PDB file of C-alpha atoms and ligand atoms in Angstrom:
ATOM      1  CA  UNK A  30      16.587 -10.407 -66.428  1.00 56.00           C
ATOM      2  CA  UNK A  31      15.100 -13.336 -68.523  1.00 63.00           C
ATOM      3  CA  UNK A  32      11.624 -14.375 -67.118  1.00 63.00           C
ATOM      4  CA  UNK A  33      13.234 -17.940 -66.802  1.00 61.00           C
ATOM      5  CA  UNK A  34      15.375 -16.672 -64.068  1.00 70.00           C
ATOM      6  CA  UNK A  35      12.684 -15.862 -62.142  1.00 92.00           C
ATOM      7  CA  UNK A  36      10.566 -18.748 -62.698  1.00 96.00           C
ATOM      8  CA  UNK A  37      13.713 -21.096 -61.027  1.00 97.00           C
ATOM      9  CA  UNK A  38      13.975 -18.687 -58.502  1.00 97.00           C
ATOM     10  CA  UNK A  39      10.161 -18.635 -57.422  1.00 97.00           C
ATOM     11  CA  UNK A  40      10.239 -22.189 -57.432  1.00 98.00           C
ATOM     12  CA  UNK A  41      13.428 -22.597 -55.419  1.00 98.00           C
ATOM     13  CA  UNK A  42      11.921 -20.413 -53.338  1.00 98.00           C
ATOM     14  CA  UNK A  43       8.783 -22.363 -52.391  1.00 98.00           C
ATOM     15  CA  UNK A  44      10.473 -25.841 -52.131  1.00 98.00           C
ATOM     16  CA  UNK A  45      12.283 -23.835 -49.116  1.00 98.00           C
ATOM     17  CA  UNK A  46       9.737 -22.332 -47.420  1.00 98.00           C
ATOM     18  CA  UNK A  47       7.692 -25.540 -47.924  1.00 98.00           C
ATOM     19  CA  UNK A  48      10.650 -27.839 -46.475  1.00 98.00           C
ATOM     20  CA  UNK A  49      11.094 -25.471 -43.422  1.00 98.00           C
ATOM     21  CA  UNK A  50       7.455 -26.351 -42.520  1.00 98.00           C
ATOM     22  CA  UNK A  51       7.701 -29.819 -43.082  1.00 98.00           C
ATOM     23  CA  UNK A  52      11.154 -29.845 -41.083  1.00 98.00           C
ATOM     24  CA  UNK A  53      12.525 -32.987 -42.733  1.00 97.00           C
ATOM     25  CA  UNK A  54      15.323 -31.812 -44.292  1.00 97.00           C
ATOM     26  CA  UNK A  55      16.443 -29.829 -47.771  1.00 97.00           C
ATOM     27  CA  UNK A  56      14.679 -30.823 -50.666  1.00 98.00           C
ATOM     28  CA  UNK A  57      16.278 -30.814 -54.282  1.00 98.00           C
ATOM     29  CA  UNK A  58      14.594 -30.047 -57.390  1.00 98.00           C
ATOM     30  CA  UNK A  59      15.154 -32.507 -60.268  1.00 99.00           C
ATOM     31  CA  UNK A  60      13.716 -30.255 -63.647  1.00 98.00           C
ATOM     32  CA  UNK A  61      12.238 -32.255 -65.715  1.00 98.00           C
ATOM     33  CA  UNK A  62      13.148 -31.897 -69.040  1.00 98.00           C
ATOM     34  CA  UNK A  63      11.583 -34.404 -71.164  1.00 98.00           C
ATOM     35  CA  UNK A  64      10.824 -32.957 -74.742  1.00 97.00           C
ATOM     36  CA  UNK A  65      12.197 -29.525 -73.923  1.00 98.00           C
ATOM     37  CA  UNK A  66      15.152 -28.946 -76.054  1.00 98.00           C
ATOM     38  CA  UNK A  67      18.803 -28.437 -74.876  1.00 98.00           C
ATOM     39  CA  UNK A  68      18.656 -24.430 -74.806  1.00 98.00           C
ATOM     40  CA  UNK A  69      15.789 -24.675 -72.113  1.00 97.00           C
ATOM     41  CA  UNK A  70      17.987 -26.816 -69.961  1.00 98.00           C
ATOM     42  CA  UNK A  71      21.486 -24.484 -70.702  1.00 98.00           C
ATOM     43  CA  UNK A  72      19.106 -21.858 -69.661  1.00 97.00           C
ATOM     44  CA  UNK A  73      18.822 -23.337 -66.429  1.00 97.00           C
ATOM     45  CA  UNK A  74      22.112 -24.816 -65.838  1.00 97.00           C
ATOM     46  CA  UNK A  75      23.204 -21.242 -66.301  1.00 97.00           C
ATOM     47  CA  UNK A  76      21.182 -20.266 -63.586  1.00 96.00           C
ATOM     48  CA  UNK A  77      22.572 -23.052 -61.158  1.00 97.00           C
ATOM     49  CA  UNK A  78      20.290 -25.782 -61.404  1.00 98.00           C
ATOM     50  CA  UNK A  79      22.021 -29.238 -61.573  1.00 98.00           C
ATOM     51  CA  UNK A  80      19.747 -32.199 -61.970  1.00 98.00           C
ATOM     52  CA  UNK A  81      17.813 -32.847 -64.789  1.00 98.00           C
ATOM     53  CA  UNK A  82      15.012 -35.576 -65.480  1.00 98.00           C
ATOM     54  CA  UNK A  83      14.726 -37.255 -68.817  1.00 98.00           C
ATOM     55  CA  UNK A  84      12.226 -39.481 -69.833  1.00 98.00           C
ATOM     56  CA  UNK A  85      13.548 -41.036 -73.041  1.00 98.00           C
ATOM     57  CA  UNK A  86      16.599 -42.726 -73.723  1.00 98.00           C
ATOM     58  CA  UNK A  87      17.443 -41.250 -76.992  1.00 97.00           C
ATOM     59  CA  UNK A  88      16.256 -37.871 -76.472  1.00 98.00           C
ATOM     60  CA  UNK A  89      18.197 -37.620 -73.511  1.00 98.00           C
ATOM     61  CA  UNK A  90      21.415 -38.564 -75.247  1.00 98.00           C
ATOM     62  CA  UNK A  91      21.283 -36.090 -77.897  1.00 98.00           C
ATOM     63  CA  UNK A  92      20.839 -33.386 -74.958  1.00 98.00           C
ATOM     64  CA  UNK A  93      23.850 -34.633 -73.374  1.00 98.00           C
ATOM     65  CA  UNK A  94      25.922 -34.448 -76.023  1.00 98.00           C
ATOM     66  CA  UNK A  95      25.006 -30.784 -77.283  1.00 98.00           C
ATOM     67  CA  UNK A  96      25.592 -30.074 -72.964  1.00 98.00           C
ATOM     68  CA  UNK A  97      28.723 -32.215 -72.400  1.00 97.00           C
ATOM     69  CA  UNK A  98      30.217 -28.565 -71.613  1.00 97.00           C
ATOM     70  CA  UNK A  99      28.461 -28.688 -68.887  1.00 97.00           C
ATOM     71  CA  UNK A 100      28.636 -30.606 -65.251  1.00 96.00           C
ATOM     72  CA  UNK A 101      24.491 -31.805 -64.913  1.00 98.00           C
ATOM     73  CA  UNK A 102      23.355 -34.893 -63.671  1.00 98.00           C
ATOM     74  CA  UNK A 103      21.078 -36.807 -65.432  1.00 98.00           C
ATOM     75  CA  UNK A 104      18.131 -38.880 -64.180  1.00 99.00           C
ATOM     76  CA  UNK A 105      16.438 -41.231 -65.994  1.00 98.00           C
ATOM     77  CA  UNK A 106      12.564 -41.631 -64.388  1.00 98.00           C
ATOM     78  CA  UNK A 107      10.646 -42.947 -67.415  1.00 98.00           C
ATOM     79  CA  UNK A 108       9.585 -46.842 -67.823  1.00 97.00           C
ATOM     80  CA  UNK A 109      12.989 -48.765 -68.838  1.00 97.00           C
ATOM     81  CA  UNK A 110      12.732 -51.079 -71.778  1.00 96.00           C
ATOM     82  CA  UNK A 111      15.422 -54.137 -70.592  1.00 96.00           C
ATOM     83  CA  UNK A 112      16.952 -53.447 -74.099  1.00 97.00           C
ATOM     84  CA  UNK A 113      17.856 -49.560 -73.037  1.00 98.00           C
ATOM     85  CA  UNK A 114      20.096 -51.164 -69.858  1.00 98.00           C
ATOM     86  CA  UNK A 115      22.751 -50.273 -71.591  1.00 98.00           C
ATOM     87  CA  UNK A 116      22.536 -46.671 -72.463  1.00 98.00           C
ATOM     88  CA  UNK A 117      21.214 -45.846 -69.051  1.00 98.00           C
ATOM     89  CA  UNK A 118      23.936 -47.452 -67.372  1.00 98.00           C
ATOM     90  CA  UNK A 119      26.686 -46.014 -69.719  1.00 98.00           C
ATOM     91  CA  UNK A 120      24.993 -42.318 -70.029  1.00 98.00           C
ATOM     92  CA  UNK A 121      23.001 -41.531 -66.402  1.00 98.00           C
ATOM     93  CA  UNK A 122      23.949 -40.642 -62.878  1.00 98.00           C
ATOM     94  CA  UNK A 123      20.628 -42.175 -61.379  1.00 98.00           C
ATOM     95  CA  UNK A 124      17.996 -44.466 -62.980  1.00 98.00           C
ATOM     96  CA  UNK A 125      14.923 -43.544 -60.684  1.00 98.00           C
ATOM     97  CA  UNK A 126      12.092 -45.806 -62.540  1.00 98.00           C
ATOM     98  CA  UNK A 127      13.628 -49.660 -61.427  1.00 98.00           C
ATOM     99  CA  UNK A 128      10.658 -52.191 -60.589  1.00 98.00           C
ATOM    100  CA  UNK A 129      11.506 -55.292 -61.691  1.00 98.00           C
ATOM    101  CA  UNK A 130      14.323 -57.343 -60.770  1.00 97.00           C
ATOM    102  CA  UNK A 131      15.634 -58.098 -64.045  1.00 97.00           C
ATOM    103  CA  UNK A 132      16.861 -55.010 -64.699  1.00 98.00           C
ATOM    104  CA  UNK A 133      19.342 -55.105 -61.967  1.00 98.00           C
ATOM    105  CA  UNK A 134      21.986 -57.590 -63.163  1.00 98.00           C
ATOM    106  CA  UNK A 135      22.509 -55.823 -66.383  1.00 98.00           C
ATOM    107  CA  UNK A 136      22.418 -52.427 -65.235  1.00 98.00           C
ATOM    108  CA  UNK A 137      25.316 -53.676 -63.135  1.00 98.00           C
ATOM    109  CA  UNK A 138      27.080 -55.513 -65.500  1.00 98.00           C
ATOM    110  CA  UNK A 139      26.993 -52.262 -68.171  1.00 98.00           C
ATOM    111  CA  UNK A 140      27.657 -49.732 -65.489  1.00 98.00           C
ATOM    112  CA  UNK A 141      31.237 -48.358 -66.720  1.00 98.00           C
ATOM    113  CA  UNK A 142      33.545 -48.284 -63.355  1.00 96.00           C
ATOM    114  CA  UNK A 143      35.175 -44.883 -64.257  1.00 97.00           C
ATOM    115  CA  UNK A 144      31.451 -43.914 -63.521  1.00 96.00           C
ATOM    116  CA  UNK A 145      31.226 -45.486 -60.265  1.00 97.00           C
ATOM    117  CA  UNK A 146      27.800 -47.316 -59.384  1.00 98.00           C
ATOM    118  CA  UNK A 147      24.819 -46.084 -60.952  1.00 98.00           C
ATOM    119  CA  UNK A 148      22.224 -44.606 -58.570  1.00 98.00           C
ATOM    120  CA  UNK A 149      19.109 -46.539 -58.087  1.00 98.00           C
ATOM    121  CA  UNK A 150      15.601 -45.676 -56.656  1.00 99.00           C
ATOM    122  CA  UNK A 151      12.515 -48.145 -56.750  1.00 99.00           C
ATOM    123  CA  UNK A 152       9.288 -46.902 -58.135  1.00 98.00           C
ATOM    124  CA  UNK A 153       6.407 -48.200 -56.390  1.00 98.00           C
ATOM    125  CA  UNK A 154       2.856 -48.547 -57.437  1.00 98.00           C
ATOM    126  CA  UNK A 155       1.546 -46.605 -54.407  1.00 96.00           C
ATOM    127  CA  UNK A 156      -2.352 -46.354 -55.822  1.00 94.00           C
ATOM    128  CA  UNK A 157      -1.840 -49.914 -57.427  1.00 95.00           C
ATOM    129  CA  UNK A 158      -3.325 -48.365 -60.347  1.00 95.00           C
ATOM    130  CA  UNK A 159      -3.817 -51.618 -63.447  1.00 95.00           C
ATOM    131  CA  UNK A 160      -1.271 -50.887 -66.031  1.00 93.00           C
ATOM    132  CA  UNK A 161       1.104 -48.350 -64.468  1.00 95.00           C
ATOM    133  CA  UNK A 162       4.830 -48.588 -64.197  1.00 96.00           C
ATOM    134  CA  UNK A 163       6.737 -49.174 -60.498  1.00 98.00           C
ATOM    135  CA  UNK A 164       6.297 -52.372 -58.185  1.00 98.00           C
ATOM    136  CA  UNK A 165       3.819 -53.550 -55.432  1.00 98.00           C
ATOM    137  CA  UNK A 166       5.126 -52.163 -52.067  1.00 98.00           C
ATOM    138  CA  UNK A 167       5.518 -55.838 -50.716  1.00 98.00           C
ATOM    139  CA  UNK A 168       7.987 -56.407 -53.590  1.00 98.00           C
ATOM    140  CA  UNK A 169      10.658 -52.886 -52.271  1.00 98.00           C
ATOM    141  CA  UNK A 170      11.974 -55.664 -49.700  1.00 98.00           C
ATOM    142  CA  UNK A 171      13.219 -57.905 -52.379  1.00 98.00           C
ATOM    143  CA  UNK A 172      14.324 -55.136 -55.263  1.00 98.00           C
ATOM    144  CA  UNK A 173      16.412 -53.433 -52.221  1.00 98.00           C
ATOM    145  CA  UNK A 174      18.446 -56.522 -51.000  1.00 98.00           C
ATOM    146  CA  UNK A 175      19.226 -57.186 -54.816  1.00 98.00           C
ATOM    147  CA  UNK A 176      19.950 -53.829 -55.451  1.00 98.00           C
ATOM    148  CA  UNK A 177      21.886 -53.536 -52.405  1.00 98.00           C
ATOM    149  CA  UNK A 178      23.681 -56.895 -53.704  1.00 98.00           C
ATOM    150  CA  UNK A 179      24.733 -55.519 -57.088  1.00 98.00           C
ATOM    151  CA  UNK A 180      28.154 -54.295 -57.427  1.00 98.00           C
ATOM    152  CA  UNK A 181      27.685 -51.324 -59.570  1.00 98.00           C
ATOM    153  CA  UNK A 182      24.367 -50.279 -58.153  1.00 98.00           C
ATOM    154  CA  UNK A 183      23.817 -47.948 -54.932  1.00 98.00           C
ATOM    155  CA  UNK A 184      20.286 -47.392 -53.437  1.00 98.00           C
ATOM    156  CA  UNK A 185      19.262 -44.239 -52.397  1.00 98.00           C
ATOM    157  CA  UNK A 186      15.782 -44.743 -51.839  1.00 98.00           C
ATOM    158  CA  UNK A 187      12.067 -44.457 -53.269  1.00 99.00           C
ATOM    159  CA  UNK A 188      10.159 -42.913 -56.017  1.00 98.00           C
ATOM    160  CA  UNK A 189       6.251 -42.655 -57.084  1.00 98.00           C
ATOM    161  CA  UNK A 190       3.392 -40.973 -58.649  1.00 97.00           C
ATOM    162  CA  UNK A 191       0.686 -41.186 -57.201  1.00 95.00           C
ATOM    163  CA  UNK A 192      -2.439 -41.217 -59.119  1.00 92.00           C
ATOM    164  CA  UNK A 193      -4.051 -37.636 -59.485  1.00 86.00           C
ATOM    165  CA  UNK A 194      -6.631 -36.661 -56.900  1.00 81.00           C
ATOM    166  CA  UNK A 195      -8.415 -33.767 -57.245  1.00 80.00           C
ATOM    167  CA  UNK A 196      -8.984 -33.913 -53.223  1.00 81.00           C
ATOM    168  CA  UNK A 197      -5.465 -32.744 -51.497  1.00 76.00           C
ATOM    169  CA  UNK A 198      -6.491 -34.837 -48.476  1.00 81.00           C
ATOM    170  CA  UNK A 199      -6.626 -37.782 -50.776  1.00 80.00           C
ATOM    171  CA  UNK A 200      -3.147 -37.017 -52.323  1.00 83.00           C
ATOM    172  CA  UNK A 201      -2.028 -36.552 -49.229  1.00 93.00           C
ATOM    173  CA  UNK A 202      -2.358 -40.450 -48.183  1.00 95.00           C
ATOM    174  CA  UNK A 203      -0.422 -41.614 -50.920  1.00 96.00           C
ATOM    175  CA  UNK A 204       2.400 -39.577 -50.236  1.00 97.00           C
ATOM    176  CA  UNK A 205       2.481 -40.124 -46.108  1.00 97.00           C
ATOM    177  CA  UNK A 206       2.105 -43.981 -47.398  1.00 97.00           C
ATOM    178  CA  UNK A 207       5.091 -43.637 -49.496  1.00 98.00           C
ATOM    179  CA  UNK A 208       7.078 -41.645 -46.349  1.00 98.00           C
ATOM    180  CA  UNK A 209       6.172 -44.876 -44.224  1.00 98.00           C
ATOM    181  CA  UNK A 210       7.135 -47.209 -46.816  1.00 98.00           C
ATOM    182  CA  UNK A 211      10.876 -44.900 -47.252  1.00 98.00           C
ATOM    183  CA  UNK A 212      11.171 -45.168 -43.261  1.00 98.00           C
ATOM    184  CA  UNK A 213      10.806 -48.285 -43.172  1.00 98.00           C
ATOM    185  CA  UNK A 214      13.327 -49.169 -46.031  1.00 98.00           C
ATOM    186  CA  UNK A 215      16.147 -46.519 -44.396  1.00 98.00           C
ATOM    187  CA  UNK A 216      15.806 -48.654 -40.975  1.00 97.00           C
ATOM    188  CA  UNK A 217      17.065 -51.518 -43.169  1.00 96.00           C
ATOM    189  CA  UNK A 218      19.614 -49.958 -45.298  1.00 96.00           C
ATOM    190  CA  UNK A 219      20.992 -46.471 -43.266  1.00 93.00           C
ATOM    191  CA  UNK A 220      22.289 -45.007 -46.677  1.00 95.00           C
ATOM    192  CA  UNK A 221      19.264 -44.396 -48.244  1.00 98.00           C
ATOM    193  CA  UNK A 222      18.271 -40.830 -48.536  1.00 98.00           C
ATOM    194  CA  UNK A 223      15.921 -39.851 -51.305  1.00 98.00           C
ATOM    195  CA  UNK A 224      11.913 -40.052 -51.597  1.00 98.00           C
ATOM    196  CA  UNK A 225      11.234 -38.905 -54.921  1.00 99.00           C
ATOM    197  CA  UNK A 226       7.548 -37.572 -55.127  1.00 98.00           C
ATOM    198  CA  UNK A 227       5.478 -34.797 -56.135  1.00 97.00           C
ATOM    199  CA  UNK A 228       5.199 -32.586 -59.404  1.00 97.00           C
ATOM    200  CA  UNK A 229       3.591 -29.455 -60.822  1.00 96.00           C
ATOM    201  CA  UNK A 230       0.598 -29.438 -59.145  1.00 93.00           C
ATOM    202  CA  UNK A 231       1.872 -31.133 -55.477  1.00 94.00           C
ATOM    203  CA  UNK A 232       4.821 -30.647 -54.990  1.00 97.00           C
ATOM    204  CA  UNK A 233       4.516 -28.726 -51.894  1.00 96.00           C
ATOM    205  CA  UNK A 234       1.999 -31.212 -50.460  1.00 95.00           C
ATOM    206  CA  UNK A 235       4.659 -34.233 -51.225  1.00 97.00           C
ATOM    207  CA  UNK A 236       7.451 -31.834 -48.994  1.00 98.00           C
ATOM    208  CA  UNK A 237       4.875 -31.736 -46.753  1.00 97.00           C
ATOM    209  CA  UNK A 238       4.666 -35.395 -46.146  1.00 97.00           C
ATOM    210  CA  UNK A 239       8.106 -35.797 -46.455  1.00 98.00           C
ATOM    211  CA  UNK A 240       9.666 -36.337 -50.074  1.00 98.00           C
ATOM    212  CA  UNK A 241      13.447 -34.982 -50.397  1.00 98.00           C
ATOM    213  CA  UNK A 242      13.035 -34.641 -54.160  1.00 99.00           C
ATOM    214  CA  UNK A 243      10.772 -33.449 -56.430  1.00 98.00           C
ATOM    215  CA  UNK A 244      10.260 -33.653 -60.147  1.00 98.00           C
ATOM    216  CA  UNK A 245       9.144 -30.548 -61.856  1.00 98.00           C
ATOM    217  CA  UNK A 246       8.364 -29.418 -65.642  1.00 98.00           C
ATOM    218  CA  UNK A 247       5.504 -27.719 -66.441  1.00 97.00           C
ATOM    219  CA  UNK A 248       6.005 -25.230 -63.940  1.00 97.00           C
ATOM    220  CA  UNK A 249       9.436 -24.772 -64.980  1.00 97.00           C
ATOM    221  CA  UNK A 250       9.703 -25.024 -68.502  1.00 96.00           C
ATOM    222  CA  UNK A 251       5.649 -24.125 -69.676  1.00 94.00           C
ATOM    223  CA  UNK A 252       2.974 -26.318 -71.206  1.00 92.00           C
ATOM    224  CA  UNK A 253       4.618 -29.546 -73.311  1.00 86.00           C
ATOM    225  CA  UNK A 254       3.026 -29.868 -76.382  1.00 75.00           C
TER     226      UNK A 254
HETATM  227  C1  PLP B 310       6.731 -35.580 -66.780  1.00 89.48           C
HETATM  228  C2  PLP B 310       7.083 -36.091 -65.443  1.00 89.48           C
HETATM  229  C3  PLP B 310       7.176 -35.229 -64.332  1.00 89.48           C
HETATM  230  C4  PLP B 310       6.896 -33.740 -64.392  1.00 89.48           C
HETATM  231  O1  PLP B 310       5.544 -33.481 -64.537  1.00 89.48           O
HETATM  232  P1  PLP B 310       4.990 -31.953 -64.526  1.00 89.48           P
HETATM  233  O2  PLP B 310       3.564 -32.117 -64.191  1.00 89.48           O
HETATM  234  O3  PLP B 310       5.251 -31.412 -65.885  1.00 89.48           O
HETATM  235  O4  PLP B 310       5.746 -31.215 -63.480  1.00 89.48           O
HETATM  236  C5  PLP B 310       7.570 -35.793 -63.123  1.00 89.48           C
HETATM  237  N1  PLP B 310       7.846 -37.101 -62.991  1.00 89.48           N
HETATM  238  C6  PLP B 310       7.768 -37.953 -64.030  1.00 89.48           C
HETATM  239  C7  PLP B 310       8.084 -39.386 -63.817  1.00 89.48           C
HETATM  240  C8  PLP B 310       7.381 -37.478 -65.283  1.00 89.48           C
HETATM  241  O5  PLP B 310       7.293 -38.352 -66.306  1.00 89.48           O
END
């Protein structure tokens, strides 16, 4: 057996156990691929995994070409330049990073109908840390109803990263804020699903608190370089 295997499988393996204590639901794994080259990811997809996280437009489209073979979905979850609309409307399944409003009317208006809509989560700020990517909580209201508004968009829900604390119980807060903050936008709009949160080094703490999706790499794939 290739080590790889069991790396995915010890992972998969703890996001279950970990969601069976939490009790909120199955939680999918989006790898995170970002800089790893398209045999890593063929590796996986061989080994069932599905969704796949890319950070960079044009990295992520070479990928997908050398995998159209395959059947993955793509998310994009880095900061979107307004000038990369285009690409991530044409080339993903979900855009995961939107928080600002002009993005929204030209993701729709690129968004190729033999796709069907592009799916959209809001990044939020939670730590409102100076500099950082994703919107103030008190904007989510306004993004959603926009969102929600846009033909060839569908919200599904939330994502963040929250900044690193090396206290869990500190971590912790951020992502039972961001559970309150996804409640509170499902009571609103019923058909969102997804809280994107946690990584390497929390992910089990974000399932704990509630997230239906995390975002893994290191753990996955090794040390980037
Ligand atoms: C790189 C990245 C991850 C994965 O981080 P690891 O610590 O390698 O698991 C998750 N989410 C986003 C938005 C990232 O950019």
């Amino acid at each position: 057996m290739n080590p790889s295997d069991t790396v995915l499988a010890t992972i998969c393996a703890r996001i279950k156990v970990a969601a069976k204590q939490a009790g909120y639901g199955p939680v999918k794994l989006l790898a995170v691929s970002k800089t790893r080259p398209a045999a890593n990811l063929r590796q996986l997809a061989d080994q069932g995994q599905q969704h796949f996280g890319e950070n960079y437009v044009q990295e992520a489209l070479s990928k997908q070409r050398e995998l159209a073979d395959t059947d993955l979905q793509w998310h994009f979850i880095g900061p979107l330049q307004s000038n990369k609309c285009r690409d991530v409307a044409q080339h993903f399944d979900w855009l995961e990073s939107l928080d600002r409003h002009k993005l929204i009317e030209p993701l729709s208006r690129l968004r190729p109908s033999s796709r069907g809509p592009l799916n959209v989560l809001i990044e939020v700020n939670i730590d409102a840390e100076p500099g950082k990517s994703g919107c103030a909580p008190e904007q989510i209201a306004v993004l959603a109803e926009l969102i929600t508004k846009a033909p060839m968009l569908r919200l599904r829900g939330l994502m963040a990263i929250p900044a690193p604390h090396e206290d869990p119980p500190l971590q912790q807060t951020a992502f039972r804020r961001m559970r309150k903050l996804f409640e509170q936008l499902r009571e609103g709009y019923p058909p969102v699903d997804t809280l994107s949160m946690g990584m390497s080094d929390d992910f089990e703490t974000a399932i704990a608190e509630g997230a239906t999706e995390v975002r893994i790499g290191t753990r996955l794939f090794g040390p980037r370089h």
